[in-house]
CSV table of C-alpha atoms in Angstrom, one decimal:
chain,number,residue,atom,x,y,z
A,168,UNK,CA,-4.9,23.4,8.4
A,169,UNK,CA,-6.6,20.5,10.5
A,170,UNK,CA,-7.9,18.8,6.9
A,171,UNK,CA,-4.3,19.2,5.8
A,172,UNK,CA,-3.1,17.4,8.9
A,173,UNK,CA,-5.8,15.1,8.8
A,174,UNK,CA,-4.9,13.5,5.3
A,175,UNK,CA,-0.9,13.5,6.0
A,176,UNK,CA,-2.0,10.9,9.0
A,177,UNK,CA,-4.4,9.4,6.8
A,178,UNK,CA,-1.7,9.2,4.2
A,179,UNK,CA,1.3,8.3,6.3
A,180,UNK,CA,-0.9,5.2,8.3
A,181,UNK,CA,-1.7,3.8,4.5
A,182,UNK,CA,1.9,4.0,3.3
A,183,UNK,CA,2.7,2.4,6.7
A,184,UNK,CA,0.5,-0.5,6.2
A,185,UNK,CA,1.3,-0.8,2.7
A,186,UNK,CA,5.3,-1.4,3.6
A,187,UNK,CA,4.3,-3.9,5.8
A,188,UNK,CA,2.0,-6.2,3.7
A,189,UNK,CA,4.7,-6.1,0.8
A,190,UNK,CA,6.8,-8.3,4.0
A,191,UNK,CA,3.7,-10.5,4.4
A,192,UNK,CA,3.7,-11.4,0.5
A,193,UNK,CA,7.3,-11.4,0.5
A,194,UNK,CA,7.1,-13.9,3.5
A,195,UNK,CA,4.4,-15.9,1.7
A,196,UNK,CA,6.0,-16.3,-2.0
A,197,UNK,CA,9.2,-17.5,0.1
A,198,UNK,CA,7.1,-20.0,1.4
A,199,UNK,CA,5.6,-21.5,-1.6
A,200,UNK,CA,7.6,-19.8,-4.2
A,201,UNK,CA,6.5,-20.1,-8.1
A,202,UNK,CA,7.8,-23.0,-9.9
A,203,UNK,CA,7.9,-21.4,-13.3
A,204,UNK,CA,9.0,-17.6,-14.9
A,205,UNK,CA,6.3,-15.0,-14.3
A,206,UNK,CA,6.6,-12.1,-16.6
A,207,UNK,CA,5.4,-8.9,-14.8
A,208,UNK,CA,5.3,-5.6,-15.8
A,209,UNK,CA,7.5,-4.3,-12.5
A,210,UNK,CA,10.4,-6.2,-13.6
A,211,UNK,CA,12.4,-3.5,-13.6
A,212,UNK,CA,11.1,-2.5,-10.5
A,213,UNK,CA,11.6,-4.9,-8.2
A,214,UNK,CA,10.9,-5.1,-4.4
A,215,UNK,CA,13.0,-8.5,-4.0
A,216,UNK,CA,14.6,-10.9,-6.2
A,217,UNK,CA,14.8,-14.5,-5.4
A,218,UNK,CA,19.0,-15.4,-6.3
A,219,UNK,CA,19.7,-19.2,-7.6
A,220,UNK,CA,21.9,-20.0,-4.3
A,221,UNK,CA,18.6,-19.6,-2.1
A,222,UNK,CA,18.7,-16.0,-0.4
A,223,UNK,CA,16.5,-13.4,-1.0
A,224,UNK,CA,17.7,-9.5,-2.0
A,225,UNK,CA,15.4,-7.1,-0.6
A,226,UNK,CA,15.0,-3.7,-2.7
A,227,UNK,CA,14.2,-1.8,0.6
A,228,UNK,CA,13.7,1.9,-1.4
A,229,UNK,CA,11.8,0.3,-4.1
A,230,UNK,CA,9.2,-1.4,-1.3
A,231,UNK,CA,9.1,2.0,0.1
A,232,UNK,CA,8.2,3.9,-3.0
A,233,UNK,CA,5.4,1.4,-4.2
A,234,UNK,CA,4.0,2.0,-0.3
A,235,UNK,CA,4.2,5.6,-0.7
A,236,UNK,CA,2.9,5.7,-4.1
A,237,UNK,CA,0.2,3.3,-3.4
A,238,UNK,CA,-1.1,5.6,-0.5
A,239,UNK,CA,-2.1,8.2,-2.0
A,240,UNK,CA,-4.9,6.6,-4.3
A,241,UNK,CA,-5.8,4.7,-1.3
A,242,UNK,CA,-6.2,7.7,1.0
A,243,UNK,CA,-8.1,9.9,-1.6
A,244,UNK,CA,-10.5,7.1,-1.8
A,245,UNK,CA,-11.0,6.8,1.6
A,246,UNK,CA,-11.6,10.7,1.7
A,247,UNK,CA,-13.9,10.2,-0.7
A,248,UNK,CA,-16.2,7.8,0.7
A,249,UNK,CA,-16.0,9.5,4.5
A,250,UNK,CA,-17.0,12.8,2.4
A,251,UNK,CA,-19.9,10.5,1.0
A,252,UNK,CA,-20.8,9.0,4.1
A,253,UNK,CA,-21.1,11.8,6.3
A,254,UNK,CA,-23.3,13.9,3.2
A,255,UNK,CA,-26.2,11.0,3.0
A,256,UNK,CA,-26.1,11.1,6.9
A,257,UNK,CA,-26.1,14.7,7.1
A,258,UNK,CA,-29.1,14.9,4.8
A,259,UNK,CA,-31.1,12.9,6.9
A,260,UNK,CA,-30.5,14.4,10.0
A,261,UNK,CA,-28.3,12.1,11.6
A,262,UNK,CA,-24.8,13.6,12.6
């Protein structure tokens, strides 16, 4: 039960931090936006779309998703490399 709890923090602090860097690239594509069409392959996912008056709609669920989604690779490989981090120091006496 503690590893259990262990990766839902783990997991919940990525998805966190993941919501609120999609604000800092939001924040610096407003800034210097692109000057010509960029085909991506989330179009039809999309975590804000830049209208032709000027303003700027914000997909809030879809930025939420990506975050969520994107923290759970993130926080199995940081698992992994604590696993592999405490076994080389383990076998060498050191924890």
């Amino acid at each position: 039960m503690k590893t259990l709890r262990v990766y839902v923090i783990i997991w919940f602090l990525n998805a966190l931090i993941g919501f609120f860097i999609s604000f800092y690239l939001l924040s610096k594509n407003l800034t210097s936006p692109v000057k010509h069409t960029v085909d991506l392959p989330t179009k039809s996912f999309q975590m804000y779309r830049l209208l032709t008056n000027g303003e700027v709609e914000i997909h809030f669920m879809n930025i939420i998703i990506a975050a969520v989604l994107l923290a759970i690779p993130i926080t199995l490989i940081v698992l992994w490399l604590s696993r592999l981090i405490k076994g080389y120091f383990t076998k060498r006496g050191r924890v």
